[in-house]
mmCIF file of C-alpha atoms in Angstrom:
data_model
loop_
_atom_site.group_PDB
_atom_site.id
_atom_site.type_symbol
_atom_site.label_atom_id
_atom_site.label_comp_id
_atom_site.label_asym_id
_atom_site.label_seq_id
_atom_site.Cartn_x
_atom_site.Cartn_y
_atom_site.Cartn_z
ATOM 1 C CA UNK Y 1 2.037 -8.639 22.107
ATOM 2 C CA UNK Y 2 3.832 -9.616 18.821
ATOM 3 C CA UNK Y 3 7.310 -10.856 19.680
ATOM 4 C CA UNK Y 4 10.879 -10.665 17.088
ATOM 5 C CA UNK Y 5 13.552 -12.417 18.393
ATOM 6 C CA UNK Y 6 17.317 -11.889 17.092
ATOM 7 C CA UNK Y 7 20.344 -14.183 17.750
ATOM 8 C CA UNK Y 8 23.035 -13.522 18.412
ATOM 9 C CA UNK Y 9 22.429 -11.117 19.925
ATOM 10 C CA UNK Y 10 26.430 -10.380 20.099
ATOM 11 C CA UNK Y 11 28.883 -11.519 18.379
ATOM 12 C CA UNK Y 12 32.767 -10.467 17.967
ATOM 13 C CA UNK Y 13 34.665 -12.198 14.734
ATOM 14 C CA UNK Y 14 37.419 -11.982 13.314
ATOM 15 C CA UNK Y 15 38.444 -9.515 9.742
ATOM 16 C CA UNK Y 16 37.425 -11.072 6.864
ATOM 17 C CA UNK Y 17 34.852 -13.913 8.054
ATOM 18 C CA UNK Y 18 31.279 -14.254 7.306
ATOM 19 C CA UNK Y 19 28.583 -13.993 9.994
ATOM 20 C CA UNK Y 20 25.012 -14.573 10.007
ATOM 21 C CA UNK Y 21 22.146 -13.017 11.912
ATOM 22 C CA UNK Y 22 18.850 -14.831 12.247
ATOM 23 C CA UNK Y 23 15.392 -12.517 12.694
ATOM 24 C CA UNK Y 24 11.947 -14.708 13.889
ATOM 25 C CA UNK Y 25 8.772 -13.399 14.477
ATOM 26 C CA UNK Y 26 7.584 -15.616 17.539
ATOM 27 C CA UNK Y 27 3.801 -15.645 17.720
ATOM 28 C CA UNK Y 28 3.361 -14.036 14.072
ATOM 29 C CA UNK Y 29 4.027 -14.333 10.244
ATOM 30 C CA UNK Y 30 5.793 -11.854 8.614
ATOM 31 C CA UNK Y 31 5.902 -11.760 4.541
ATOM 32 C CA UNK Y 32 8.385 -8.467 4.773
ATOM 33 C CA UNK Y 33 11.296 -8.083 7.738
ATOM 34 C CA UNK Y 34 13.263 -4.890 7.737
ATOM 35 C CA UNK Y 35 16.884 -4.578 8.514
ATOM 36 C CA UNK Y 36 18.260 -1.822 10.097
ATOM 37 C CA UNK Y 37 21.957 -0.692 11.168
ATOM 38 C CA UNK Y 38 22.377 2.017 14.002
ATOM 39 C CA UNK Y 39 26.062 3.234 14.860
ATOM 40 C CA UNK Y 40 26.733 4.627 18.481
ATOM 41 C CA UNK Y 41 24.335 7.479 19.175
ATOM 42 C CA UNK Y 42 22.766 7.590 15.809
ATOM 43 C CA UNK Y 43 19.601 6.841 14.487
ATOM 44 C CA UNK Y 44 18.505 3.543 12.732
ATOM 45 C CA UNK Y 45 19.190 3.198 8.797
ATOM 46 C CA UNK Y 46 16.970 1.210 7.018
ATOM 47 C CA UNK Y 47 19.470 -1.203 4.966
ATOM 48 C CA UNK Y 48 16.947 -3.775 3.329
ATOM 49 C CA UNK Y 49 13.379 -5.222 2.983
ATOM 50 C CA UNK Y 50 13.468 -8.881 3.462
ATOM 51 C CA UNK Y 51 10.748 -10.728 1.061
ATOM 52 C CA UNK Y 52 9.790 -13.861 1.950
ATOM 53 C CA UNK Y 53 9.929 -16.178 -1.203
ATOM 54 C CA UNK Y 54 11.734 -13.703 -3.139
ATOM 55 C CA UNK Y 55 15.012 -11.293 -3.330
ATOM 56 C CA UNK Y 56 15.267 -8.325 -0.587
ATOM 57 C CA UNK Y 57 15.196 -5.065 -1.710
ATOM 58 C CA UNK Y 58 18.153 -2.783 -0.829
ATOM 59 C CA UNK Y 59 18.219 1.026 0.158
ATOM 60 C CA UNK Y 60 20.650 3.175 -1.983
ATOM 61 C CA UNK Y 61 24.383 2.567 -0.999
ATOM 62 C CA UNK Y 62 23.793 -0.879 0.929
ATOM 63 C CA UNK Y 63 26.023 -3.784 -1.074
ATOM 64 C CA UNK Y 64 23.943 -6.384 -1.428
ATOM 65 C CA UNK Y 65 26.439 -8.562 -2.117
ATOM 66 C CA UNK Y 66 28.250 -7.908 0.990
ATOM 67 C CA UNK Y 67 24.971 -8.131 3.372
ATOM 68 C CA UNK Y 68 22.866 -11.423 1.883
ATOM 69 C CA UNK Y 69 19.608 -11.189 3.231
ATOM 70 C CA UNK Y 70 17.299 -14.352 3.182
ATOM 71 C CA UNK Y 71 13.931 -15.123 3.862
ATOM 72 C CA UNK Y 72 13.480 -18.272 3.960
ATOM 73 C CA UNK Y 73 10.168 -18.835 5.522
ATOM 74 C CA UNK Y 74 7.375 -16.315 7.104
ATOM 75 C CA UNK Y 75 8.792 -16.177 10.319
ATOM 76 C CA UNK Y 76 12.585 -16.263 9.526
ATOM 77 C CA UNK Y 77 15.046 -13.966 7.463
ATOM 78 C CA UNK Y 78 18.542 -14.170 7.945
ATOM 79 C CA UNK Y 79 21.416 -11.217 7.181
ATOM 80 C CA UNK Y 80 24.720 -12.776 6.617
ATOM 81 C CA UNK Y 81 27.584 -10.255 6.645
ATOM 82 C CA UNK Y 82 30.103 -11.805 4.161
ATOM 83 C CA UNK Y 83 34.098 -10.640 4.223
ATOM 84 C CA UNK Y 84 33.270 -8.586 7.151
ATOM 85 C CA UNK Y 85 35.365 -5.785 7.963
ATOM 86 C CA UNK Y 86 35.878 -3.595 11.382
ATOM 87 C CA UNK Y 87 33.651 -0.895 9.540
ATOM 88 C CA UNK Y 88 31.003 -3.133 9.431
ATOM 89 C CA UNK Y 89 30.815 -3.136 13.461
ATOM 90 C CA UNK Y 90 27.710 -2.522 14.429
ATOM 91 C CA UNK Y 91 24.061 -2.718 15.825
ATOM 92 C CA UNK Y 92 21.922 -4.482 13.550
ATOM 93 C CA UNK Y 93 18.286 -4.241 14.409
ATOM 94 C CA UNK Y 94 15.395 -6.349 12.804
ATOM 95 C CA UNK Y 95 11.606 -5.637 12.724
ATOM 96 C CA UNK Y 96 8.564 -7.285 11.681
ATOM 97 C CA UNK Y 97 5.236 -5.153 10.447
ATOM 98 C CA UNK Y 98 1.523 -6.675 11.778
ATOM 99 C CA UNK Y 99 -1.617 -4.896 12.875
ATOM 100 C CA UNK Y 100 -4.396 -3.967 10.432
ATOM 101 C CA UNK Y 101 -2.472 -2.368 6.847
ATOM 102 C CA UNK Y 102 0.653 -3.893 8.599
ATOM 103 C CA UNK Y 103 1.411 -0.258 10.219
ATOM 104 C CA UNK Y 104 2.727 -1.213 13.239
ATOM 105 C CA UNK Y 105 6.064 -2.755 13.402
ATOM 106 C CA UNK Y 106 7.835 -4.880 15.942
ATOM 107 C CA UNK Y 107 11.808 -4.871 16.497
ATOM 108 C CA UNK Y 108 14.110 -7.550 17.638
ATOM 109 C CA UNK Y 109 16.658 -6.500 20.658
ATOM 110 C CA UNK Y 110 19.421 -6.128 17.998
ATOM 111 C CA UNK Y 111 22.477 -7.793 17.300
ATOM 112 C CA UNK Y 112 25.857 -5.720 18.202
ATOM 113 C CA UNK Y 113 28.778 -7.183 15.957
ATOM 114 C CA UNK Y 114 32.636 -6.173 16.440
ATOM 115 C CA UNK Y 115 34.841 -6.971 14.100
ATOM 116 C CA UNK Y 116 37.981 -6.955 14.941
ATOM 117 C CA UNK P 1 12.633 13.979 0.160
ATOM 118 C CA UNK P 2 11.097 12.779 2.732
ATOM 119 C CA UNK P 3 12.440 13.293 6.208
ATOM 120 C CA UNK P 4 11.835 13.285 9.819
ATOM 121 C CA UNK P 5 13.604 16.016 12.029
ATOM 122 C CA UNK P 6 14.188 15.932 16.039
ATOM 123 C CA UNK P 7 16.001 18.937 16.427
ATOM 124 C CA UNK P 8 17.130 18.217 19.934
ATOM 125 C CA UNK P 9 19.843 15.697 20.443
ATOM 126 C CA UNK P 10 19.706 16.013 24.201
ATOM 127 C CA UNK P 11 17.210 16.807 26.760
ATOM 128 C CA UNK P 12 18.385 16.865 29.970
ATOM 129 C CA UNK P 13 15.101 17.706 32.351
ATOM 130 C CA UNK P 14 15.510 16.806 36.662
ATOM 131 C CA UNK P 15 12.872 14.375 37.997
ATOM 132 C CA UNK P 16 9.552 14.960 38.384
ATOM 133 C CA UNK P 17 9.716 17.946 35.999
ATOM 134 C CA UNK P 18 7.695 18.218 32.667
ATOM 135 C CA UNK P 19 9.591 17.582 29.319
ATOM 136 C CA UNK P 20 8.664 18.071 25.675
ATOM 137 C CA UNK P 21 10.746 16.279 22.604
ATOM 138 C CA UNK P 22 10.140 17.939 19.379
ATOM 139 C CA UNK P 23 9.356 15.816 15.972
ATOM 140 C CA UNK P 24 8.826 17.478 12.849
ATOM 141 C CA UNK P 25 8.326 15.613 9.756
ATOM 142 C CA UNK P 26 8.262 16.293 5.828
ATOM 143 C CA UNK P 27 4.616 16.590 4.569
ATOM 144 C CA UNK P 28 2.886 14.096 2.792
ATOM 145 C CA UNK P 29 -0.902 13.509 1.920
ATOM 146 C CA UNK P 30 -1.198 10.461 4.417
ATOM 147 C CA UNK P 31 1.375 9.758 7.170
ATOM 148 C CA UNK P 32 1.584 7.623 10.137
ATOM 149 C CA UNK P 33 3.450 8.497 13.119
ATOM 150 C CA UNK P 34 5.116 6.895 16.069
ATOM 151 C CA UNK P 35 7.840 7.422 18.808
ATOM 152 C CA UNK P 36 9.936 4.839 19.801
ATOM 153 C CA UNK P 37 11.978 4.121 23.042
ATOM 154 C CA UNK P 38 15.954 3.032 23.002
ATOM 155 C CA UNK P 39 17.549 1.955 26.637
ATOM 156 C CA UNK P 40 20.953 1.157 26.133
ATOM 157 C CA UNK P 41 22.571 -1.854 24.026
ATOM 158 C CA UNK P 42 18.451 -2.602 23.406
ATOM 159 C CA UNK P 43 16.303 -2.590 20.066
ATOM 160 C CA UNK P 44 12.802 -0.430 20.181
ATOM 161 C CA UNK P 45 9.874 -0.356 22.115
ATOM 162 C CA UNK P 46 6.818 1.263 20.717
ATOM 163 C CA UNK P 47 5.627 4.037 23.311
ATOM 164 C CA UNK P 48 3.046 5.184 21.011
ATOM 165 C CA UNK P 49 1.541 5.949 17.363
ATOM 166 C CA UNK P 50 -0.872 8.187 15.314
ATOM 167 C CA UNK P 51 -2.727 6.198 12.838
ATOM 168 C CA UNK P 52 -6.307 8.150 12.266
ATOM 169 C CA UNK P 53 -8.360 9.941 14.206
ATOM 170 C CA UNK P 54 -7.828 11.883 17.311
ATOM 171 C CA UNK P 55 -4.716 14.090 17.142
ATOM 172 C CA UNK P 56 -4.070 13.374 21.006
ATOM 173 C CA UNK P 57 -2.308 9.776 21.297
ATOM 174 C CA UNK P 58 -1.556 8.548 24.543
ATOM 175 C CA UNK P 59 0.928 5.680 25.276
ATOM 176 C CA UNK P 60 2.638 3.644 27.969
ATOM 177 C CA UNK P 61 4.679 4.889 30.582
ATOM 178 C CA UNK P 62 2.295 8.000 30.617
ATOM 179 C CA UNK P 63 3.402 9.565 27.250
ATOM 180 C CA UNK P 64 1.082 11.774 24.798
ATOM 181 C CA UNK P 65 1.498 13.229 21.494
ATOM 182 C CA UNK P 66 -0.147 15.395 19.537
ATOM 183 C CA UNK P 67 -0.415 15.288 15.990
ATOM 184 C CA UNK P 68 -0.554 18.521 14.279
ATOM 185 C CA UNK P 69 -1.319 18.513 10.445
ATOM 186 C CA UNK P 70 -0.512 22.330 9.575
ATOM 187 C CA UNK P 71 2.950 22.174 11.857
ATOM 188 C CA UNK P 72 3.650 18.915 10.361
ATOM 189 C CA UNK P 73 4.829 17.902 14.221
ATOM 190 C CA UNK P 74 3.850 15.331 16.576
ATOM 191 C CA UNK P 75 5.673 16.403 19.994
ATOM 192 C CA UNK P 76 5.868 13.729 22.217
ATOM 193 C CA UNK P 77 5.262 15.021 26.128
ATOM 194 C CA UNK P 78 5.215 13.906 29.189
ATOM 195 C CA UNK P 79 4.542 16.038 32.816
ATOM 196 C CA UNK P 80 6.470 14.090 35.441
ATOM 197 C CA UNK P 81 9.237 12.638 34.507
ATOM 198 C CA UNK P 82 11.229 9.542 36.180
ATOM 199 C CA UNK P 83 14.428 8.758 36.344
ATOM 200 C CA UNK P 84 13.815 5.365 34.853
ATOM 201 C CA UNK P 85 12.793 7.921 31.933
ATOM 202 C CA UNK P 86 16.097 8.047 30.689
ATOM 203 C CA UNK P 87 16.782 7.049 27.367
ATOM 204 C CA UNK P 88 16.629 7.386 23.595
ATOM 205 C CA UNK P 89 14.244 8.803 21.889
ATOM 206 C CA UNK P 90 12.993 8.084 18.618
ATOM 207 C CA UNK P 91 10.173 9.715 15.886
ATOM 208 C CA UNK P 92 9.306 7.945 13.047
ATOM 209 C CA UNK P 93 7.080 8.181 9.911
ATOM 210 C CA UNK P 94 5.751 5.643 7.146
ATOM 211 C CA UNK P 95 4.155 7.349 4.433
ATOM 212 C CA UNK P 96 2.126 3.823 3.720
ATOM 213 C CA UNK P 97 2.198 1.877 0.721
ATOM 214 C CA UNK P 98 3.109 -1.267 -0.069
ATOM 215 C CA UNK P 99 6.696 -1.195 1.434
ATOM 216 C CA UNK P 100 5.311 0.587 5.030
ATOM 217 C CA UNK P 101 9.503 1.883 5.283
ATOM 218 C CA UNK P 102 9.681 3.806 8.711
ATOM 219 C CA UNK P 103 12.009 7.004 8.387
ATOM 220 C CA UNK P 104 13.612 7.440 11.779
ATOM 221 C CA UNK P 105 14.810 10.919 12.921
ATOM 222 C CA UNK P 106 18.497 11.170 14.596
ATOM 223 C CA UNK P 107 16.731 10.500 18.298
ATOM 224 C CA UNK P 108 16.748 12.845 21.568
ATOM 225 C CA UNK P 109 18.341 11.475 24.343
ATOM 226 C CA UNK P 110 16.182 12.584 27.720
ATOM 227 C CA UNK P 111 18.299 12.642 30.764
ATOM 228 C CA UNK P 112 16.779 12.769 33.914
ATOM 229 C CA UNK P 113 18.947 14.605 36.807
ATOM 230 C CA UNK P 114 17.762 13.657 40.392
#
């Protein structure tokens, strides 16, 4: 079956760095890659539709300017949490669509960042 | 707006016993459905979906669903549980289109008792 890696998949850093998360679809190409964020025992939030070749599209209330999201070929997009801040800990979750009318999607292991 | 609601946030069921999770979502004219599976510190695995056709769906791990069109549900079952069954469960819709989103409900953790 389809495969989406994530790395790291953790990472602690300090207040006020930058850190990036890559997202690859292993055996497939994926045009779009979502980005999700899921707090402890709650559900996944959709934060952003990665594009490939073009700008991601944010849900209402994500910064865009504080998570960059780049897609930089069809099987990588990257989320780079800039200035990060202990409220931005966090499980980060990827996921690629495929299947016929892309309505299947595949999800990465997740990426659990602490900020400290 | 649409929505997906798991009104259980906890399940707790002993082994070998049947359990039901409950998924209701918002109506729309075309929907797809599916129910994920958390274990802990992991992302998703798909357990199954409800594209077309038969309202039934049967996954892995011997799951079933049923889609039901005029309850707007699609209870996820399962009639022996295991204890390996424990974990987080998730609904989710797409309403299609061009940006196939998934809306996720808030999840229903099953906990199976020995």
């Amino acid at each position: 079956g389809a495969v989406v890696s994530q790395h790291p998949s953790r990472v602690i850093c300090k207040s006020g760095t930058s850190v990036k998360i890559e997202c690859r679809s292993l055996d497939f190409q994926a045009t779009t890659m979502f980005w999700y964020r899921q707090f402890p025992k709650q559900s996944l939030m959709l934060m952003a539709t990665s594009n490939e070749g073009s700008k991601a599209t944010y849900e209402q209330g994500v910064e865009k300017d504080k998570f960059l999201i780049n897609h930089a070929s069809l099987t990588l997009s990257t989320l780079t949490v800039t200035s990060a801040h202990p409220e931005d800990s966090s499980f980060y979750i990827c996921s690629a669509p495929r299947g016929l009318a892309y309505n299947e999607q595949f999800f990465g292991p997740g990426t659990r960042l602490t900020v400290l | 707006a649409q929505s997906v609601t798991q009104l259980d946030s906890q399940v707790p069921v002993f082994e070998e016993a049947p359990v039901e999770l409950r998924c209701n979502y918002s109506s729309s004219v075309s929907v797809y459905l599916f129910w994920y599976v958390q274990y802990p510190n992991q992302g998703l695995q798909l357990l199954l979906k409800y594209l077309s056709g038969s309202t039934l769906v049967k996954g892995i791990n011997g799951f079933e669903a049923e889609f039901n069109k005029s309850q707007t549900s699609f209870h996820l079952r399962k009639p022996s549980v295991h204890i390996s069954d424990t974990a987080e469960y998730f609904c989710a819709v797409s309403y299609g289109g061009a940006t196939n989103k998934l809306i996720f409900g808030t999840g229903t953790l099953l906990a199976v008792q020995p």
